Short mmCIF file of C-alpha atoms in Angstrom, two decimals:
data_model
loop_
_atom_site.label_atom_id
_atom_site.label_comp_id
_atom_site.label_asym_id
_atom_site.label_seq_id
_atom_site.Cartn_x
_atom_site.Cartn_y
_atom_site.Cartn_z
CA UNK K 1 155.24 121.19 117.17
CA UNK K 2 151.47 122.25 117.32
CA UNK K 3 149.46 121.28 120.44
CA UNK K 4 147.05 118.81 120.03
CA UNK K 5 143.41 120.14 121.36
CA UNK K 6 140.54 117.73 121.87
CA UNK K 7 137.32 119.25 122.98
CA UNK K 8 134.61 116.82 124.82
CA UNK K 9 131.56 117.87 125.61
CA UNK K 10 129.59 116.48 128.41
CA UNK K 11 125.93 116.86 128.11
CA UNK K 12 123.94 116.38 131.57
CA UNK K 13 120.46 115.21 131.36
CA UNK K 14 117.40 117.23 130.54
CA UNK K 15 113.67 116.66 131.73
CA UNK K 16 111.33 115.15 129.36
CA UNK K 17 107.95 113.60 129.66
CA UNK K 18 108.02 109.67 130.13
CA UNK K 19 107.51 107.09 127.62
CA UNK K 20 105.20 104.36 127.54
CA UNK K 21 107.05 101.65 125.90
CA UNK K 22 105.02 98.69 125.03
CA UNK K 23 106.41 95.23 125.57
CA UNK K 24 105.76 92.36 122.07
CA UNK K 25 102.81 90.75 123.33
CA UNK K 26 99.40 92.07 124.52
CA UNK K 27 100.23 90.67 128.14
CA UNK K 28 103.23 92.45 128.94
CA UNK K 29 103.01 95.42 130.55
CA UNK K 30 103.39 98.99 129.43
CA UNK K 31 106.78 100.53 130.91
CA UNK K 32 105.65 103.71 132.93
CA UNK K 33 109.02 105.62 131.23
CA UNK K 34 112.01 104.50 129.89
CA UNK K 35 113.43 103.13 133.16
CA UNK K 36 109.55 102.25 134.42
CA UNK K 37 109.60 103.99 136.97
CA UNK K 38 108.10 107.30 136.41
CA UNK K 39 105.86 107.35 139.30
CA UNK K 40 108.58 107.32 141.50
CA UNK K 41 110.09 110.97 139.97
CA UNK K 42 106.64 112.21 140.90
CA UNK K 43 106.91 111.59 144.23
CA UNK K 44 110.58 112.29 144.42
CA UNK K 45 109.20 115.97 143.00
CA UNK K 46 106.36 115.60 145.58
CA UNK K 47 109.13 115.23 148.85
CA UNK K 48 111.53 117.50 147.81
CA UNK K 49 109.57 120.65 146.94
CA UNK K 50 108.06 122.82 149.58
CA UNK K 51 105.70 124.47 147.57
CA UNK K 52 104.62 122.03 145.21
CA UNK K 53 104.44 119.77 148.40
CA UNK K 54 102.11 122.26 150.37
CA UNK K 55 99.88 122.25 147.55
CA UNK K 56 99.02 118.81 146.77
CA UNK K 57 98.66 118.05 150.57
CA UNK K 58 96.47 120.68 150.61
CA UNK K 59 94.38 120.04 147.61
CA UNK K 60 94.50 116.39 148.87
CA UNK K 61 92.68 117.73 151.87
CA UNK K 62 90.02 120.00 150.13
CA UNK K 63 89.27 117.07 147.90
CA UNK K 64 89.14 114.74 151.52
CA UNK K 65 86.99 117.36 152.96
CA UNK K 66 85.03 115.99 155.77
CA UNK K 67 85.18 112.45 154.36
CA UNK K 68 81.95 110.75 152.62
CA UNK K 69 78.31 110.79 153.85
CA UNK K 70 75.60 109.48 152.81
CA UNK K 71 72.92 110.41 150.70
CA UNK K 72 70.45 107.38 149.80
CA UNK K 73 70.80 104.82 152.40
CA UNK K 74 70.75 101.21 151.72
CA UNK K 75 71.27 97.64 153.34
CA UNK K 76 74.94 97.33 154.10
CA UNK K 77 76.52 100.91 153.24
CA UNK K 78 77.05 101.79 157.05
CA UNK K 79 79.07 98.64 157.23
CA UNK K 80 80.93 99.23 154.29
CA UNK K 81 81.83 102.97 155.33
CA UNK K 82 83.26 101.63 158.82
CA UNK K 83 84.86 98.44 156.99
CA UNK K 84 85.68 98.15 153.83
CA UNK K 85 88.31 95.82 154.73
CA UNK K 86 90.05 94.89 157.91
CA UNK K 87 92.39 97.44 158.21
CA UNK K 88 91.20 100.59 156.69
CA UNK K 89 87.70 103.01 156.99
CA UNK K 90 86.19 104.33 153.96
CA UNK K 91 87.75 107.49 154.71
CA UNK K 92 90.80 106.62 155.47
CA UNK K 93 90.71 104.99 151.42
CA UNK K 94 89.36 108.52 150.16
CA UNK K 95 92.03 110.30 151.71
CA UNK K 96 94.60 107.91 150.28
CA UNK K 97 92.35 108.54 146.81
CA UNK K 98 92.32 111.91 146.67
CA UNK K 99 96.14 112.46 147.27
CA UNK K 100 96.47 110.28 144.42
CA UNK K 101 94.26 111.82 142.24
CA UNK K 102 96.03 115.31 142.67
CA UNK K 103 99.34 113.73 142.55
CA UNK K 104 99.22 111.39 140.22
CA UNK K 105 95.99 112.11 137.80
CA UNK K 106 94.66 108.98 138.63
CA UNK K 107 94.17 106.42 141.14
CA UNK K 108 93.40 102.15 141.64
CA UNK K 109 91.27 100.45 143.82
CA UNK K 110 91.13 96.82 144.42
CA UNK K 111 87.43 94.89 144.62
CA UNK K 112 87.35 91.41 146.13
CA UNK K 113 84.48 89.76 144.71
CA UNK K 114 82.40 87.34 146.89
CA UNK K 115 82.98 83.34 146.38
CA UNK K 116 79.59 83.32 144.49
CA UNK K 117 80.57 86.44 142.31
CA UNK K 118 77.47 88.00 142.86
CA UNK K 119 78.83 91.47 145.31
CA UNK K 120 82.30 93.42 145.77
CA UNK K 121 82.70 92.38 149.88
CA UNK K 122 85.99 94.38 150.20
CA UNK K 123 87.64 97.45 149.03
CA UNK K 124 91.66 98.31 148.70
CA UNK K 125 93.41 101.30 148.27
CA UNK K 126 95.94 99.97 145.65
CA UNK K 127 99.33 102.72 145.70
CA UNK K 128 99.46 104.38 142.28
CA UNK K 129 103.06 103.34 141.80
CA UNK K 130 103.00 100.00 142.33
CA UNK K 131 100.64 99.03 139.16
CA UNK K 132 101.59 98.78 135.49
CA UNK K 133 98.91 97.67 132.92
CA UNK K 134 99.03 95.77 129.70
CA UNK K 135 98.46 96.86 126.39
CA UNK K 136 94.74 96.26 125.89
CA UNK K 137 94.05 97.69 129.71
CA UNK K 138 92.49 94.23 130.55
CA UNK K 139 95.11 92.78 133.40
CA UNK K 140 97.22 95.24 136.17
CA UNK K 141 100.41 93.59 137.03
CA UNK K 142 101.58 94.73 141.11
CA UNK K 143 105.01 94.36 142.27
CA UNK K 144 105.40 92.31 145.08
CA UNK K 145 108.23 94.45 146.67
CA UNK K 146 106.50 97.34 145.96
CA UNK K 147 107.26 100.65 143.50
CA UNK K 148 111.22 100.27 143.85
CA UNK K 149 111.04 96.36 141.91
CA UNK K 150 109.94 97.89 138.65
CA UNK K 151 113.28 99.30 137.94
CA UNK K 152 114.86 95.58 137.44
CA UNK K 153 111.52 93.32 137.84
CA UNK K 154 111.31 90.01 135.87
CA UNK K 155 108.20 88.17 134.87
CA UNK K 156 108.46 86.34 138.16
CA UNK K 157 108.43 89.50 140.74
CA UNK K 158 104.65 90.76 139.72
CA UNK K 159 100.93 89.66 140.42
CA UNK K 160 98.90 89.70 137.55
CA UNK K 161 95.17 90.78 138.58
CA UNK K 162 92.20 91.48 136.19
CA UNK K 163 90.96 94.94 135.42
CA UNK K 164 87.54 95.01 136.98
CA UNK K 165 85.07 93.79 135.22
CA UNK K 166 81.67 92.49 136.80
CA UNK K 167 81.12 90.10 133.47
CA UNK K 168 84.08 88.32 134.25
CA UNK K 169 83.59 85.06 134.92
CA UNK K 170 86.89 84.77 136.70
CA UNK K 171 85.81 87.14 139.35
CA UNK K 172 84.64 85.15 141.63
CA UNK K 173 86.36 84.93 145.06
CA UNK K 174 89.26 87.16 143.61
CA UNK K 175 90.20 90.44 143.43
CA UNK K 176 90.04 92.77 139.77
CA UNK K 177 91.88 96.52 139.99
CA UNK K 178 89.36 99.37 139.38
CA UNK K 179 90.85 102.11 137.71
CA UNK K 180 90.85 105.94 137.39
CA UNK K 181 92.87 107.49 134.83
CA UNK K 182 91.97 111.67 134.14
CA UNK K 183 92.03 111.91 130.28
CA UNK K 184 94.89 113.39 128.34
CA UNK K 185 95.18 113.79 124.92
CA UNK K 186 97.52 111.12 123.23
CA UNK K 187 97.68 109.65 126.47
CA UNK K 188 96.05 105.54 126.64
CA UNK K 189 97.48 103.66 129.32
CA UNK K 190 98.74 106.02 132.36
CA UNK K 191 97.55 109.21 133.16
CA UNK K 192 99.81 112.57 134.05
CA UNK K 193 98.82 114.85 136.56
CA UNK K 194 97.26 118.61 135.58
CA UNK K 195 100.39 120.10 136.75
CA UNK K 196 102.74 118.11 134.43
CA UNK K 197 103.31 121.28 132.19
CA UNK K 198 105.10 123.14 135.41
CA UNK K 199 107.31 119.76 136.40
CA UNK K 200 110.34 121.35 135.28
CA UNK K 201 109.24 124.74 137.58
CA UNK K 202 108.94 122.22 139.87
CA UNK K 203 112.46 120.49 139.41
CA UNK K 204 113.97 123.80 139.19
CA UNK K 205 112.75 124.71 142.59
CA UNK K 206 114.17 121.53 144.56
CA UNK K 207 117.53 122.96 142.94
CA UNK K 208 117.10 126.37 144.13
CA UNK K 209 116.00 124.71 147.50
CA UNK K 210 119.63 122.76 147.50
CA UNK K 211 121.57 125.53 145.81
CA UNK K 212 121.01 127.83 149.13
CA UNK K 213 121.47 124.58 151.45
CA UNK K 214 124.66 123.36 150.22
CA UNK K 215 125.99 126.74 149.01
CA UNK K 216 127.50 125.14 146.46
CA UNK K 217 129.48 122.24 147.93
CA UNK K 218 132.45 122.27 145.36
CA UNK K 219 133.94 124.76 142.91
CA UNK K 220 132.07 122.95 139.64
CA UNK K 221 128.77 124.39 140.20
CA UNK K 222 129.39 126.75 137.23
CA UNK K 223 129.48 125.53 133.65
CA UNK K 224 133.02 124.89 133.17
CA UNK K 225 135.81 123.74 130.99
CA UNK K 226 138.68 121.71 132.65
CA UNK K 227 141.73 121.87 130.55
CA UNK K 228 144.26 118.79 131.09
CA UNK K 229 147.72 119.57 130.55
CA UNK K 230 149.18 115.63 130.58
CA UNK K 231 148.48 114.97 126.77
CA UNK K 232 146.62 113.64 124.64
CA UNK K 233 144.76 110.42 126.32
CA UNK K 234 143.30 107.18 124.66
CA UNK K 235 139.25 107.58 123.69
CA UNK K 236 139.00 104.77 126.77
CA UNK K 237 141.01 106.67 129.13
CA UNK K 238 139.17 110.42 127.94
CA UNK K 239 135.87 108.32 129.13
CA UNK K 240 136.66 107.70 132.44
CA UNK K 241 137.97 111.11 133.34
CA UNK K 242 134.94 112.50 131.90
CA UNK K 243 132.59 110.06 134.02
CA UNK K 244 134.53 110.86 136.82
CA UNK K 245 134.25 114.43 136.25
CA UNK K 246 130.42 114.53 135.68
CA UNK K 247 129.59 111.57 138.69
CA UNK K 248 131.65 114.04 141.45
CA UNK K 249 131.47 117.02 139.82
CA UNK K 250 128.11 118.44 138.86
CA UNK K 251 124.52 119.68 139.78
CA UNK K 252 123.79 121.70 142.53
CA UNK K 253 125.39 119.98 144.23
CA UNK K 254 126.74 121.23 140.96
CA UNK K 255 124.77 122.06 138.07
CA UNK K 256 125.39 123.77 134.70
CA UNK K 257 127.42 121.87 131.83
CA UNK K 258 131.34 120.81 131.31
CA UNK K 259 133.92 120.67 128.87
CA UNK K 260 136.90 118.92 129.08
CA UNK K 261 139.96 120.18 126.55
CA UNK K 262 143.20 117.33 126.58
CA UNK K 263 146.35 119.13 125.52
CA UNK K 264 149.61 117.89 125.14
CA UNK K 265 151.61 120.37 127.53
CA UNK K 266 153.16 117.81 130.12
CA UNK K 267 154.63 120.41 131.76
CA UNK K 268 151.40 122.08 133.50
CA UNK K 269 148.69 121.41 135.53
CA UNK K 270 145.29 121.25 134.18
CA UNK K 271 143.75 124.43 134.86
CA UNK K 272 140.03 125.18 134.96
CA UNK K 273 138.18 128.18 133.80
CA UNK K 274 134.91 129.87 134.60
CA UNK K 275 132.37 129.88 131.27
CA UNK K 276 129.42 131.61 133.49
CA UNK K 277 129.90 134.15 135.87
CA UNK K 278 130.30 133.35 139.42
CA UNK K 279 127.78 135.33 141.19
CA UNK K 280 125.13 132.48 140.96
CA UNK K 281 123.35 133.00 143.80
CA UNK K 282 121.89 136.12 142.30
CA UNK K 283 120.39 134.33 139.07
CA UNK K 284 119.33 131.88 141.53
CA UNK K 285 117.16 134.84 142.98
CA UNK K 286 116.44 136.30 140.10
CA UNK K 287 114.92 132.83 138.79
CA UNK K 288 113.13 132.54 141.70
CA UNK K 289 109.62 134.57 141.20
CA UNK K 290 109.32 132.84 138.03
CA UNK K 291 109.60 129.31 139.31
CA UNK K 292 106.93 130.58 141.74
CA UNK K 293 104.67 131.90 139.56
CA UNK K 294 105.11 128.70 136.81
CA UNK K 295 104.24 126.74 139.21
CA UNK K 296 101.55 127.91 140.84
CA UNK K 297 99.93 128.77 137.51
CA UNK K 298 100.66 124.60 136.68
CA UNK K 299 98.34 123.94 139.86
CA UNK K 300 95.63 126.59 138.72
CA UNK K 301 96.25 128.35 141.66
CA UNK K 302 95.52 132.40 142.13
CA UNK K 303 96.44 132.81 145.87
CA UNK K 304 99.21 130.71 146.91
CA UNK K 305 98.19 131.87 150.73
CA UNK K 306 95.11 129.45 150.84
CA UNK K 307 98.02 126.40 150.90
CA UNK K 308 100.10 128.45 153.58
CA UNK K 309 102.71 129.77 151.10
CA UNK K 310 102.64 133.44 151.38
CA UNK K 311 104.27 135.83 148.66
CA UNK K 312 106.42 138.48 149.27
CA UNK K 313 103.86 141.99 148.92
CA UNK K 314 100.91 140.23 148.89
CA UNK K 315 98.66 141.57 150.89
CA UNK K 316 94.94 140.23 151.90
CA UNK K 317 92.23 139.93 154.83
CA UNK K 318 90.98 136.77 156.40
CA UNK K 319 88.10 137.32 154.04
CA UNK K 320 90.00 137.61 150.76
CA UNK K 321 91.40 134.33 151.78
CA UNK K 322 88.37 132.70 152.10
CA UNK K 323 86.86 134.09 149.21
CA UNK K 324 89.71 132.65 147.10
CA UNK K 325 89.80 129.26 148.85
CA UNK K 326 85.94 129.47 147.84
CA UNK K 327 86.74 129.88 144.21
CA UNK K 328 89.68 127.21 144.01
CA UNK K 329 87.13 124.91 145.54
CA UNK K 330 84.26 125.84 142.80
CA UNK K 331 86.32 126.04 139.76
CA UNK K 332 88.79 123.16 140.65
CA UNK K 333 88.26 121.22 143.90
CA UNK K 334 84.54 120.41 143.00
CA UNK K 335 85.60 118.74 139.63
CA UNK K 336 88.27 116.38 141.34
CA UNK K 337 85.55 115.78 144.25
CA UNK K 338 83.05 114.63 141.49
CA UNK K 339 85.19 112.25 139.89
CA UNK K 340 85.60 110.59 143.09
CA UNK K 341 82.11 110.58 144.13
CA UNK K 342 80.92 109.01 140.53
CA UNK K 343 83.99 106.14 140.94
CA UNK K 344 82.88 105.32 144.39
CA UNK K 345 78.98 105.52 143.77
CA UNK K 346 79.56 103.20 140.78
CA UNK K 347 81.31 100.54 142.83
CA UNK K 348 78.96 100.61 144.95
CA UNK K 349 76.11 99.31 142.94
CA UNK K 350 78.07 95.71 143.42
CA UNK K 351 78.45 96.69 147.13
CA UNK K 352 75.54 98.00 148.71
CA UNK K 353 72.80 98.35 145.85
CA UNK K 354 70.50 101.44 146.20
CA UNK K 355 73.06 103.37 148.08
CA UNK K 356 74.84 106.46 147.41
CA UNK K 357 77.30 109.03 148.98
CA UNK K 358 78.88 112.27 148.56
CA UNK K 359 82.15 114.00 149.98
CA UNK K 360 80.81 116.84 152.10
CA UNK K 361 83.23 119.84 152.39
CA UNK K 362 85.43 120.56 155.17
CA UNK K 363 83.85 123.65 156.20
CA UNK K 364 80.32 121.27 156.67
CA UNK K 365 78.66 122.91 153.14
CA UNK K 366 78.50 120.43 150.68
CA UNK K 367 78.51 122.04 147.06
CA UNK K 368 76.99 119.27 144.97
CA UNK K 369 73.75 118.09 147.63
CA UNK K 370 71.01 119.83 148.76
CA UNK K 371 70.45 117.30 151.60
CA UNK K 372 72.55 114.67 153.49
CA UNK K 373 70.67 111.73 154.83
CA UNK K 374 71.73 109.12 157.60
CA UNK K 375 72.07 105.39 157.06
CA UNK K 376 68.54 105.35 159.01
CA UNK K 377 67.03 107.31 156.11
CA UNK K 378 66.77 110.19 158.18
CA UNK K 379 66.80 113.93 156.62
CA UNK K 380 70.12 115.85 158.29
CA UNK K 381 69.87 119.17 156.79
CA UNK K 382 66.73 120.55 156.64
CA UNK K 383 65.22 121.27 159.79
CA UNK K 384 62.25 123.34 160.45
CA UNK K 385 62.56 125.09 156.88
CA UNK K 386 66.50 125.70 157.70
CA UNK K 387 69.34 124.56 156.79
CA UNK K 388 71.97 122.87 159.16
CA UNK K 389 75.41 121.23 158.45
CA UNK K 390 76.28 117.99 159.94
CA UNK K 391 78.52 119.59 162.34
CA UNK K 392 75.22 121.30 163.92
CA UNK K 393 73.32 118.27 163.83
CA UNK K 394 75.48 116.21 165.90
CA UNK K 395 75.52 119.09 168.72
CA UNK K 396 72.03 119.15 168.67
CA UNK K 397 71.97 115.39 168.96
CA UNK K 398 74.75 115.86 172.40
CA UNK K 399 72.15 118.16 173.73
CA UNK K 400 69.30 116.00 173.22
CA UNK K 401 70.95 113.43 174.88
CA UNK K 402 72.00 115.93 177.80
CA UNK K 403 68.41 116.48 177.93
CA UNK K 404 67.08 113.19 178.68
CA UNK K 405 69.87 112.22 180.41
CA UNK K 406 68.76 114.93 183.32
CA UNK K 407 71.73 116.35 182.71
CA UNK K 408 70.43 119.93 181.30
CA UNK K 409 66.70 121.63 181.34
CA UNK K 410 64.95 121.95 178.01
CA UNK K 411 65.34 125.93 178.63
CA UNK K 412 69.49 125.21 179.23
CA UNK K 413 69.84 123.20 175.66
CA UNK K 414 67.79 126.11 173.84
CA UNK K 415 70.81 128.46 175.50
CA UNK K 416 73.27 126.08 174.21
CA UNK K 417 71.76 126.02 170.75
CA UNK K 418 71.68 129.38 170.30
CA UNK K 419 75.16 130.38 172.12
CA UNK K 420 76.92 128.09 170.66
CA UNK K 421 75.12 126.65 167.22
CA UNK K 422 74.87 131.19 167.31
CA UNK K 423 71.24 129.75 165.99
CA UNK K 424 68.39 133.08 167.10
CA UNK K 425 66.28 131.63 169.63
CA UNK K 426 63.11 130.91 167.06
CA UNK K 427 65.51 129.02 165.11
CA UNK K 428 66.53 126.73 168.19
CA UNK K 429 63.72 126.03 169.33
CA UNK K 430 62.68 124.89 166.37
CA UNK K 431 65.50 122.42 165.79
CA UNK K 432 64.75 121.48 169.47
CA UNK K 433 61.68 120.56 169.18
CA UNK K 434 62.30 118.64 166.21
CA UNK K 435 64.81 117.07 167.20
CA UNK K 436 63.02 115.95 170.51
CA UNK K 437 60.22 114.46 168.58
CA UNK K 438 62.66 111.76 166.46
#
């Protein structure tokens, strides 16, 4: 009698771009994927992969810069800079922002609205993966237990706050989400990051990463066909073996596909055979530079060494390296840090009317203003018919003080400004003596 042969194949999952499912009335709220919680795999993407990691930390940074200054002063923008609620700085809510932004394409802010609904009197960083939005984009609903509730979350488990909107006569004494969301084709009510293209680069490096960790835990990290020898099993009983096979079995902690073949030889033991070659760890390496390269290209990046991840034969002096991290910041850095700057000088036309800041680079050169001003309305960086960065102003400011203090001679601060502002001696005295006369 003829063996009986039953092939099953077992298909693992692939990578595919969410969906945004909407619910049957305009108030429900979009699902962020198909199990809602698409934010989530972003940061799961974030935490596991060293490069992609290093880089959105470090464009998170560049964004940051050296936090906001400002440029038009006006009644109540120093107090909203050092308190824009009771537990955060207006810095410390960019730098939440701007990792957002990079990470996410998008980020939401909450606005508390006075009792009389006539000023915003407190700002929130709202995290990105804790807010879905409705169909129309006029309400945010916010988990109460945070991101990890949307994946089971019932009508009873969210907060449902208004999109903001200063015509709202609801406003008053509550709190409506402001919203960024960086425009994508096709795309209406949650944004994807610019690197979305490279996520499965991305992916693919977090299972390089564990491929060379675990050294491939178990024997299944091949794709593989598992032939069982015991007969010919009921459809029920061929479903369980297979999810048993695929649960313990695969990814990398075993990855690559499986086949399972019933036969009807009692007598043997199922046997398993290779369908890819063994040596895996060499297509692992070999897959390697182009993971690398995908991704970095997803992220826009030329020189990988600006973000601390150096390439094997690349070669470059300190002044290569800042020349590139110069470029990054002009053709990308400067678009994210405008975005930002618009947002926050928009908001604050219900906050602190008249008033308006900027994000001034890390490196004290601020590529969008030609002049920073203090809350007092004073004029930072033009001195004397040169220019100064903040960082130089506030020295000159200590030595001032030392000054009139007693504590140095007017001859010691010029030595100070020129030793270490390395300002020439005409220049320093200058500043000095402008400086002396505020």
């Amino acid at each position: 009698m003829e063996n009986k042969v039953n092939l099953v194949r077992v298909d693992f999952s692939d990578e595919r771009m969410p969906k945004f499912i909407e619910g049957k009335s305009d108030e429900s709220f979009v699902s962020f994927g198909e199990d809602n919680n698409y934010p989530q795999h972003l940061i799961e993407l974030f935490n596991e992969s060293g490069k992609h990691n290093a880089i959105i930390t470090g464009v998170g940074d560049m964004i940051k810069g050296d936090g906001f200054k400002v440029q038009t002063p006006s009644a109540n923008l120093q107090n909203w800079l050092e308190n824009p609620n009771p537990f955060e700085t207006a810095n410390d809510i960019l730098e939440k922002v701007a990792l957002d932004l990079k990470l996410f394409g998008g980020f939401y802010l909450g606005e508390v609205w006075s009792r009389a609904g006539d000023k915003v009197i407190q700002t929130y960083h709202i995290p990105f993966e804790e807010i879905r939005v409705n169909k129309k984009g006029t309400k945010y609903y916010r988990a109460f237990k945070g991101w990890n509730s949307w994946t089971k979350v019932t009508g009873g488990d969210v907060e449902c706050i208004d999109a903001f909107n200063p015509k709202n006569e609801n406003r008053k004494g509550s709190m409506q989400i402001f919203a960024f969301k960086q425009y994508r084709p096709g795309l209406r009510h949650y944004p994807l990051p610019d690197y979305i293209g490279a996520r499965q680069y991305v992916e693919t490096d977090t299972e390089i990463s564990n491929f060379h960790f675990n050294n491939i835990k178990n024997s299944f990290s091949n794709s593989t066909m598992v032939t069982m020898m015991n007969g010919d099993p009921t459809d029920e009983e061929k479903t369980i073996i297979v999810a048993k096979l695929k649960g313990q079995k695969t990814g990398t902690n075993n990855a690559g596909g499986l086949i399972v073949n019933f036969v009807d030889k009692k007598e043997q033991a199922p046997e398993v055979v290779r369908l890819q070659p063994d040596e895996m760890d060499k297509q692992y390496l070999q897959l390697y530079q182009t993971v690398s390269d995908e991704i970095f290209i997803g992220h826009r990046i030329t020189n990988p060494s600006i973000f601390g991840v150096k390439e094997a034969g690349q070669l470059g002096s300190r002044q290569d390296l800042i020349d590139s991290k110069e470029m990054f910041y002009t053709d990308y850095v400067k678009g994210k840090v405008a975005i930002i700057e618009r947002a926050f000088n928009f908001l604050l036309t219900f906050i602190a009317p008249g008033g308006k800041i900027f994000i001034e680079k890390a490196d004290g050169k601020d590529a969008s203003n030609t002049g920073a001003i203090n809350a007092d309305g004073i004029e930072g960086d033009k001195i004397s018919d040169v220019t100064y960065n903040g960082a130089q102003i506030s020295s000159a400011l200590e030595i001032m003080t030392s000054v009139k203090s007693g504590t140095l001679t007017e001859e010691q601060a010029i030595v100070f400004l020129s030793t270490f502002l390395q300002l020439d001696d005409t220049v320093a005295r200058n500043l000095f003596n402008k400086v002396a006369s505020l």
